[in-house]
Amino acid sequence: MGSVFSPYYKASGRGQPEDHSSLNVALYGPQARWTMTERPAENLSRDAKTLAIGPSAVRWTGEALEIDIVERDKRLGIPWRRPVRGRVRVVPEMLNPVGFALDPQEKHIWHCLAPRARIVVEMNEPDLSWSGSGYIDHNRGTESLEEGFRSWHWSRAHLSDGAVVSYEGERADGSRFASAIRFDHAGVPQHHELPMVAPLPHSKWRVARRTRADRGDAKVAKTWEDTPFYARSTVSSRIYGEPVIAVQESLDLRRFASRPVQFMLPFRMPRRTF
């Protein structure tokens, strides 16, 4: 509850998270779509296994996470809102019950629920389908991200016998944190020796990016999301001796909290009832 990047949630003082929920869908490629429509509490319902946000819903079946998508496109430069409809099924290959604190006061918790998963995507609008590798995690906390951090960098790669996640950044008080967590074939996490810093070129919006890799050598294969405060990319490198294609994210919270970005966000993230 409480969309962490919502300008409405931030402006409200974050007192009622149930009043600021949204489902973010990002499809890349020739039929790209992007949705993140925020809905108020009256459009929200949930129980132990299902979370419904407006017409969309996320449910746990006991063996898979199923996401029913009924949204509309809100990409910049598109004057009309095209339908985005379909279903995503994420089947964990391993489950991890342990969460990790990102700060000494444990105000921010990151939990990698499924370090590896199989994903099946069946979209009706646009007409797309594929299957591949996936991942499930979540963050929770008792203060906003910009109160706790200045920036962070995250990456995840599948290994032959599991997966590895590198997480590092700078907290709001100027202290730094960094870790590499390796998950074995059963999903058991272990803190591993941190690979060398691998600097990456800034995004087009000049967001600083970095990752971890053997000998500090990594290359951006493709930048998928490039915004004034956030970038998502795929990165080719070697980690613990294995060649990998990793998903990498960089986030600048000082930019996110700035007035120009807060002014622009409502154009990207509309707030509507059904």
mmCIF file of C-alpha atoms in Angstrom:
data_model
loop_
_atom_site.group_PDB
_atom_site.id
_atom_site.type_symbol
_atom_site.label_atom_id
_atom_site.label_comp_id
_atom_site.label_asym_id
_atom_site.label_seq_id
_atom_site.Cartn_x
_atom_site.Cartn_y
_atom_site.Cartn_z
ATOM 1 C CA MET A 1 0.000 0.000 0.000
ATOM 2 C CA GLY A 2 1.142 3.524 -0.666
ATOM 3 C CA SER A 3 2.812 3.880 -4.080
ATOM 4 C CA VAL A 4 6.325 4.994 -3.091
ATOM 5 C CA PHE A 5 6.771 7.287 -6.109
ATOM 6 C CA SER A 6 3.289 8.805 -5.954
ATOM 7 C CA PRO A 7 3.307 12.635 -5.886
ATOM 8 C CA TYR A 8 -0.202 12.516 -4.384
ATOM 9 C CA TYR A 9 0.913 10.205 -1.571
ATOM 10 C CA LYS A 10 3.898 12.446 -0.828
ATOM 11 C CA ALA A 11 1.750 15.601 -0.842
ATOM 12 C CA SER A 12 -0.794 13.967 1.493
ATOM 13 C CA GLY A 13 1.827 13.361 4.172
ATOM 14 C CA ARG A 14 1.640 9.602 3.641
ATOM 15 C CA GLY A 15 -0.910 9.132 6.398
ATOM 16 C CA GLN A 16 -3.326 6.895 4.458
ATOM 17 C CA PRO A 17 -1.414 4.413 2.292
ATOM 18 C CA GLU A 18 -4.582 2.542 1.253
ATOM 19 C CA ASP A 19 -5.694 5.709 -0.532
ATOM 20 C CA HIS A 20 -2.687 5.654 -2.877
ATOM 21 C CA SER A 21 -2.352 2.292 -4.617
ATOM 22 C CA SER A 22 -1.381 1.534 -8.199
ATOM 23 C CA LEU A 23 -0.241 -1.269 -10.483
ATOM 24 C CA ASN A 24 2.820 -0.407 -12.556
ATOM 25 C CA VAL A 25 3.103 -2.213 -15.905
ATOM 26 C CA ALA A 26 6.057 -1.605 -18.229
ATOM 27 C CA LEU A 27 6.195 -3.293 -21.638
ATOM 28 C CA TYR A 28 9.226 -2.523 -23.784
ATOM 29 C CA GLY A 29 9.898 -2.953 -27.484
ATOM 30 C CA PRO A 30 7.874 -2.110 -30.631
ATOM 31 C CA GLN A 31 4.548 -2.348 -28.759
ATOM 32 C CA ALA A 32 5.684 -0.522 -25.638
ATOM 33 C CA ARG A 33 3.142 0.331 -22.965
ATOM 34 C CA TRP A 34 3.453 1.979 -19.552
ATOM 35 C CA THR A 35 0.802 2.256 -16.859
ATOM 36 C CA MET A 36 0.779 3.506 -13.267
ATOM 37 C CA THR A 37 -2.696 4.814 -12.528
ATOM 38 C CA GLU A 38 -3.276 5.553 -8.852
ATOM 39 C CA ARG A 39 -6.628 4.701 -7.298
ATOM 40 C CA PRO A 40 -8.239 5.719 -3.995
ATOM 41 C CA ALA A 41 -9.171 3.461 -1.092
ATOM 42 C CA GLU A 42 -12.724 2.844 -2.309
ATOM 43 C CA ASN A 43 -11.252 1.108 -5.380
ATOM 44 C CA LEU A 44 -9.084 -1.178 -3.256
ATOM 45 C CA SER A 45 -9.948 -4.582 -1.787
ATOM 46 C CA ARG A 46 -7.779 -7.313 -0.326
ATOM 47 C CA ASP A 47 -7.712 -10.514 1.653
ATOM 48 C CA ALA A 48 -5.008 -13.023 2.586
ATOM 49 C CA LYS A 49 -4.429 -14.085 -1.042
ATOM 50 C CA THR A 50 -5.713 -11.301 -3.291
ATOM 51 C CA LEU A 51 -5.104 -7.595 -3.782
ATOM 52 C CA ALA A 52 -7.472 -5.834 -6.188
ATOM 53 C CA ILE A 53 -6.615 -2.312 -7.332
ATOM 54 C CA GLY A 54 -9.462 -1.009 -9.455
ATOM 55 C CA PRO A 55 -10.088 -3.500 -12.278
ATOM 56 C CA SER A 56 -6.648 -5.117 -11.906
ATOM 57 C CA ALA A 57 -5.733 -7.761 -9.337
ATOM 58 C CA VAL A 58 -2.776 -9.675 -7.925
ATOM 59 C CA ARG A 59 -3.370 -13.080 -6.325
ATOM 60 C CA TRP A 60 -1.342 -15.905 -4.832
ATOM 61 C CA THR A 61 -2.646 -19.314 -5.930
ATOM 62 C CA GLY A 62 -0.458 -21.390 -3.650
ATOM 63 C CA GLU A 63 2.088 -22.079 -6.349
ATOM 64 C CA ALA A 64 2.188 -18.912 -8.437
ATOM 65 C CA LEU A 65 1.647 -15.162 -8.350
ATOM 66 C CA GLU A 66 -0.990 -14.241 -10.932
ATOM 67 C CA ILE A 67 -1.442 -10.651 -12.077
ATOM 68 C CA ASP A 68 -4.572 -9.696 -14.020
ATOM 69 C CA ILE A 69 -3.912 -6.438 -15.845
ATOM 70 C CA VAL A 70 -6.784 -4.130 -16.858
ATOM 71 C CA GLU A 71 -5.175 -0.715 -17.323
ATOM 72 C CA ARG A 72 -4.544 2.044 -19.853
ATOM 73 C CA ASP A 73 -1.318 3.297 -21.346
ATOM 74 C CA LYS A 74 0.205 6.525 -20.019
ATOM 75 C CA ARG A 75 3.470 6.862 -21.942
ATOM 76 C CA LEU A 76 4.761 10.356 -22.571
ATOM 77 C CA GLY A 77 4.056 11.620 -26.052
ATOM 78 C CA ILE A 78 0.947 9.425 -26.518
ATOM 79 C CA PRO A 79 -2.171 11.676 -26.542
ATOM 80 C CA TRP A 80 -4.661 8.803 -26.184
ATOM 81 C CA ARG A 81 -4.786 6.079 -23.528
ATOM 82 C CA ARG A 82 -4.641 2.674 -25.178
ATOM 83 C CA PRO A 83 -5.917 -0.406 -23.296
ATOM 84 C CA VAL A 84 -3.357 -2.638 -21.591
ATOM 85 C CA ARG A 85 -4.908 -6.015 -20.758
ATOM 86 C CA GLY A 86 -3.551 -9.469 -20.023
ATOM 87 C CA ARG A 87 -2.259 -11.865 -17.412
ATOM 88 C CA VAL A 88 1.188 -12.492 -15.980
ATOM 89 C CA ARG A 89 1.964 -15.703 -14.086
ATOM 90 C CA VAL A 90 5.132 -15.893 -11.970
ATOM 91 C CA VAL A 91 6.044 -19.348 -10.608
ATOM 92 C CA PRO A 92 8.848 -19.324 -8.004
ATOM 93 C CA GLU A 93 11.657 -21.829 -8.527
ATOM 94 C CA MET A 94 12.794 -21.168 -4.953
ATOM 95 C CA LEU A 95 11.464 -19.240 -1.961
ATOM 96 C CA ASN A 96 13.407 -17.244 0.608
ATOM 97 C CA PRO A 97 11.753 -16.482 3.991
ATOM 98 C CA VAL A 98 14.399 -13.971 5.157
ATOM 99 C CA GLY A 99 14.198 -10.190 4.791
ATOM 100 C CA PHE A 100 17.141 -7.784 5.096
ATOM 101 C CA ALA A 101 17.333 -4.364 6.754
ATOM 102 C CA LEU A 102 18.869 -1.596 4.646
ATOM 103 C CA ASP A 103 19.564 0.672 7.622
ATOM 104 C CA PRO A 104 20.678 0.192 11.254
ATOM 105 C CA GLN A 105 17.282 1.287 12.615
ATOM 106 C CA GLU A 106 15.497 -1.248 10.387
ATOM 107 C CA LYS A 107 13.156 1.383 8.992
ATOM 108 C CA HIS A 108 13.599 -0.069 5.499
ATOM 109 C CA ILE A 109 13.297 -3.794 4.821
ATOM 110 C CA TRP A 110 13.993 -5.535 1.528
ATOM 111 C CA HIS A 111 12.712 -9.078 1.070
ATOM 112 C CA CYS A 112 13.710 -11.173 -1.922
ATOM 113 C CA LEU A 113 10.782 -13.613 -1.884
ATOM 114 C CA ALA A 114 11.657 -15.598 -5.019
ATOM 115 C CA PRO A 115 15.284 -15.127 -6.154
ATOM 116 C CA ARG A 116 14.450 -17.136 -9.289
ATOM 117 C CA ALA A 117 11.119 -17.728 -10.977
ATOM 118 C CA ARG A 118 9.526 -18.734 -14.256
ATOM 119 C CA ILE A 119 7.289 -16.137 -15.857
ATOM 120 C CA VAL A 120 4.547 -16.527 -18.461
ATOM 121 C CA VAL A 121 3.082 -13.396 -20.056
ATOM 122 C CA GLU A 122 -0.156 -13.512 -22.058
ATOM 123 C CA MET A 123 -1.252 -10.050 -23.188
ATOM 124 C CA ASN A 124 -4.453 -9.407 -25.138
ATOM 125 C CA GLU A 125 -3.843 -5.681 -25.669
ATOM 126 C CA PRO A 126 -1.273 -5.413 -27.101
ATOM 127 C CA ASP A 127 -1.202 -8.904 -28.606
ATOM 128 C CA LEU A 128 1.976 -10.252 -27.027
ATOM 129 C CA SER A 129 3.052 -13.445 -25.277
ATOM 130 C CA TRP A 130 6.305 -14.892 -24.036
ATOM 131 C CA SER A 131 7.879 -16.878 -21.221
ATOM 132 C CA GLY A 132 11.205 -16.592 -19.472
ATOM 133 C CA SER A 133 12.956 -15.920 -16.182
ATOM 134 C CA GLY A 134 11.597 -13.746 -13.402
ATOM 135 C CA TYR A 135 11.948 -12.638 -9.810
ATOM 136 C CA ILE A 136 9.750 -11.503 -6.900
ATOM 137 C CA ASP A 137 10.751 -9.087 -4.162
ATOM 138 C CA HIS A 138 9.236 -6.310 -2.111
ATOM 139 C CA ASN A 139 10.263 -3.355 0.029
ATOM 140 C CA ARG A 140 8.515 -2.057 3.107
ATOM 141 C CA GLY A 141 9.337 0.646 5.610
ATOM 142 C CA THR A 142 8.239 3.063 8.286
ATOM 143 C CA GLU A 143 9.538 6.205 6.563
ATOM 144 C CA SER A 144 9.666 7.440 2.980
ATOM 145 C CA LEU A 145 12.520 6.422 0.699
ATOM 146 C CA GLU A 146 13.800 10.000 0.363
ATOM 147 C CA GLU A 147 13.914 10.337 4.158
ATOM 148 C CA GLY A 148 16.104 7.257 4.390
ATOM 149 C CA PHE A 149 18.317 7.433 1.291
ATOM 150 C CA ARG A 150 20.045 9.750 -1.138
ATOM 151 C CA SER A 151 20.585 7.082 -3.803
ATOM 152 C CA TRP A 152 20.889 3.369 -4.397
ATOM 153 C CA HIS A 153 21.978 0.869 -7.019
ATOM 154 C CA TRP A 154 20.561 -2.634 -7.317
ATOM 155 C CA SER A 155 21.217 -5.531 -9.655
ATOM 156 C CA ARG A 156 20.102 -9.136 -9.967
ATOM 157 C CA ALA A 157 21.513 -11.985 -12.039
ATOM 158 C CA HIS A 158 20.693 -15.659 -12.380
ATOM 159 C CA LEU A 159 23.603 -18.055 -11.826
ATOM 160 C CA SER A 160 23.896 -21.693 -12.825
ATOM 161 C CA ASP A 161 23.041 -22.824 -9.285
ATOM 162 C CA GLY A 162 20.915 -19.933 -8.019
ATOM 163 C CA ALA A 163 20.987 -16.148 -8.148
ATOM 164 C CA VAL A 164 22.883 -13.137 -6.820
ATOM 165 C CA VAL A 165 21.608 -9.694 -5.827
ATOM 166 C CA SER A 166 23.895 -6.714 -5.260
ATOM 167 C CA TYR A 167 22.487 -3.800 -3.285
ATOM 168 C CA GLU A 168 24.327 -0.609 -2.376
ATOM 169 C CA GLY A 169 23.738 3.054 -1.852
ATOM 170 C CA GLU A 170 24.027 6.152 0.275
ATOM 171 C CA ARG A 171 21.712 6.771 3.204
ATOM 172 C CA ALA A 172 20.311 10.204 4.022
ATOM 173 C CA ASP A 173 22.888 10.689 6.798
ATOM 174 C CA GLY A 174 25.747 10.157 4.310
ATOM 175 C CA SER A 175 26.634 6.637 5.449
ATOM 176 C CA ARG A 176 26.990 3.957 2.787
ATOM 177 C CA PHE A 177 25.895 0.361 2.568
ATOM 178 C CA ALA A 178 26.771 -2.439 0.168
ATOM 179 C CA SER A 179 26.139 -6.167 0.047
ATOM 180 C CA ALA A 180 26.095 -9.102 -2.347
ATOM 181 C CA ILE A 181 23.669 -11.855 -1.404
ATOM 182 C CA ARG A 182 23.942 -15.184 -3.181
ATOM 183 C CA PHE A 183 20.975 -17.572 -3.159
ATOM 184 C CA ASP A 184 21.617 -21.279 -3.659
ATOM 185 C CA HIS A 185 19.365 -23.668 -5.595
ATOM 186 C CA ALA A 186 17.021 -23.934 -2.581
ATOM 187 C CA GLY A 187 16.774 -20.150 -2.119
ATOM 188 C CA VAL A 188 18.961 -20.054 1.002
ATOM 189 C CA PRO A 189 20.706 -16.635 1.156
ATOM 190 C CA GLN A 190 24.331 -16.061 2.120
ATOM 191 C CA HIS A 191 26.283 -12.832 2.197
ATOM 192 C CA HIS A 192 29.087 -13.270 -0.299
ATOM 193 C CA GLU A 193 32.301 -11.447 -1.044
ATOM 194 C CA LEU A 194 31.316 -8.187 -2.737
ATOM 195 C CA PRO A 195 32.561 -8.003 -6.352
ATOM 196 C CA MET A 196 34.421 -4.896 -7.484
ATOM 197 C CA VAL A 197 32.585 -1.685 -8.323
ATOM 198 C CA ALA A 198 31.832 -1.517 -12.034
ATOM 199 C CA PRO A 199 31.112 2.094 -13.083
ATOM 200 C CA LEU A 200 28.500 2.514 -15.806
ATOM 201 C CA PRO A 201 27.842 5.549 -18.025
ATOM 202 C CA HIS A 202 25.262 8.001 -16.766
ATOM 203 C CA SER A 203 21.787 7.663 -18.244
ATOM 204 C CA LYS A 204 20.542 10.246 -20.746
ATOM 205 C CA TRP A 205 18.943 12.055 -17.805
ATOM 206 C CA ARG A 206 22.380 11.988 -16.120
ATOM 207 C CA VAL A 207 21.372 9.541 -13.414
ATOM 208 C CA ALA A 208 24.561 8.019 -11.978
ATOM 209 C CA ARG A 209 24.739 4.249 -12.462
ATOM 210 C CA ARG A 210 26.983 1.520 -11.110
ATOM 211 C CA THR A 211 26.964 -2.207 -10.527
ATOM 212 C CA ARG A 212 29.235 -4.968 -9.232
ATOM 213 C CA ALA A 213 31.225 -7.390 -11.375
ATOM 214 C CA ASP A 214 34.399 -9.452 -11.541
ATOM 215 C CA ARG A 215 37.375 -7.131 -12.163
ATOM 216 C CA GLY A 216 34.939 -4.193 -12.130
ATOM 217 C CA ASP A 217 34.054 -4.815 -15.788
ATOM 218 C CA ALA A 218 30.441 -4.417 -16.946
ATOM 219 C CA LYS A 219 28.660 -2.940 -19.956
ATOM 220 C CA VAL A 220 25.157 -1.576 -20.398
ATOM 221 C CA ALA A 221 23.430 -3.855 -22.901
ATOM 222 C CA LYS A 222 20.181 -1.852 -23.035
ATOM 223 C CA THR A 223 18.598 0.997 -21.068
ATOM 224 C CA TRP A 224 14.905 0.219 -20.695
ATOM 225 C CA GLU A 225 13.741 3.025 -18.410
ATOM 226 C CA ASP A 226 15.338 6.460 -18.339
ATOM 227 C CA THR A 227 13.685 9.127 -16.169
ATOM 228 C CA PRO A 228 14.940 12.204 -14.277
ATOM 229 C CA PHE A 229 15.402 10.155 -11.091
ATOM 230 C CA TYR A 230 15.423 6.474 -12.088
ATOM 231 C CA ALA A 231 17.060 4.209 -14.676
ATOM 232 C CA ARG A 232 16.558 0.507 -15.402
ATOM 233 C CA SER A 233 18.962 -1.390 -17.640
ATOM 234 C CA THR A 234 20.283 -4.796 -18.571
ATOM 235 C CA VAL A 235 24.015 -5.183 -18.001
ATOM 236 C CA SER A 236 26.452 -7.793 -19.325
ATOM 237 C CA SER A 237 29.277 -8.843 -17.006
ATOM 238 C CA ARG A 238 30.859 -11.734 -15.149
ATOM 239 C CA ILE A 239 30.003 -12.453 -11.508
ATOM 240 C CA TYR A 240 31.782 -15.138 -9.480
ATOM 241 C CA GLY A 241 33.328 -16.414 -12.717
ATOM 242 C CA GLU A 242 30.042 -16.772 -14.632
ATOM 243 C CA PRO A 243 28.976 -14.674 -17.622
ATOM 244 C CA VAL A 244 25.606 -13.052 -16.849
ATOM 245 C CA ILE A 245 23.036 -10.606 -18.156
ATOM 246 C CA ALA A 246 21.860 -8.742 -15.063
ATOM 247 C CA VAL A 247 18.942 -6.396 -14.477
ATOM 248 C CA GLN A 248 20.280 -3.169 -12.968
ATOM 249 C CA GLU A 249 18.477 -0.210 -11.374
ATOM 250 C CA SER A 250 19.718 3.166 -10.121
ATOM 251 C CA LEU A 251 17.617 5.585 -8.109
ATOM 252 C CA ASP A 252 18.337 9.207 -7.133
ATOM 253 C CA LEU A 253 16.018 10.172 -4.248
ATOM 254 C CA ARG A 254 17.191 13.776 -4.061
ATOM 255 C CA ARG A 255 16.022 14.282 -7.621
ATOM 256 C CA PHE A 256 12.766 12.468 -6.903
ATOM 257 C CA ALA A 257 12.001 14.852 -4.015
ATOM 258 C CA SER A 258 12.833 17.972 -6.055
ATOM 259 C CA ARG A 259 10.047 20.385 -6.992
ATOM 260 C CA PRO A 260 10.472 20.040 -10.793
ATOM 261 C CA VAL A 261 10.136 16.241 -10.637
ATOM 262 C CA GLN A 262 7.166 16.396 -8.266
ATOM 263 C CA PHE A 263 5.512 18.837 -10.675
ATOM 264 C CA MET A 264 6.059 16.486 -13.648
ATOM 265 C CA LEU A 265 5.012 13.211 -12.020
ATOM 266 C CA PRO A 266 1.200 13.703 -12.192
ATOM 267 C CA PHE A 267 1.471 13.813 -15.988
ATOM 268 C CA ARG A 268 3.053 10.355 -15.862
ATOM 269 C CA MET A 269 1.025 8.937 -12.963
ATOM 270 C CA PRO A 270 -2.656 9.943 -13.201
ATOM 271 C CA ARG A 271 -5.039 9.456 -10.277
ATOM 272 C CA ARG A 272 -8.462 8.075 -11.125
ATOM 273 C CA THR A 273 -11.350 6.054 -9.820
ATOM 274 C CA PHE A 274 -12.272 2.980 -11.902
#
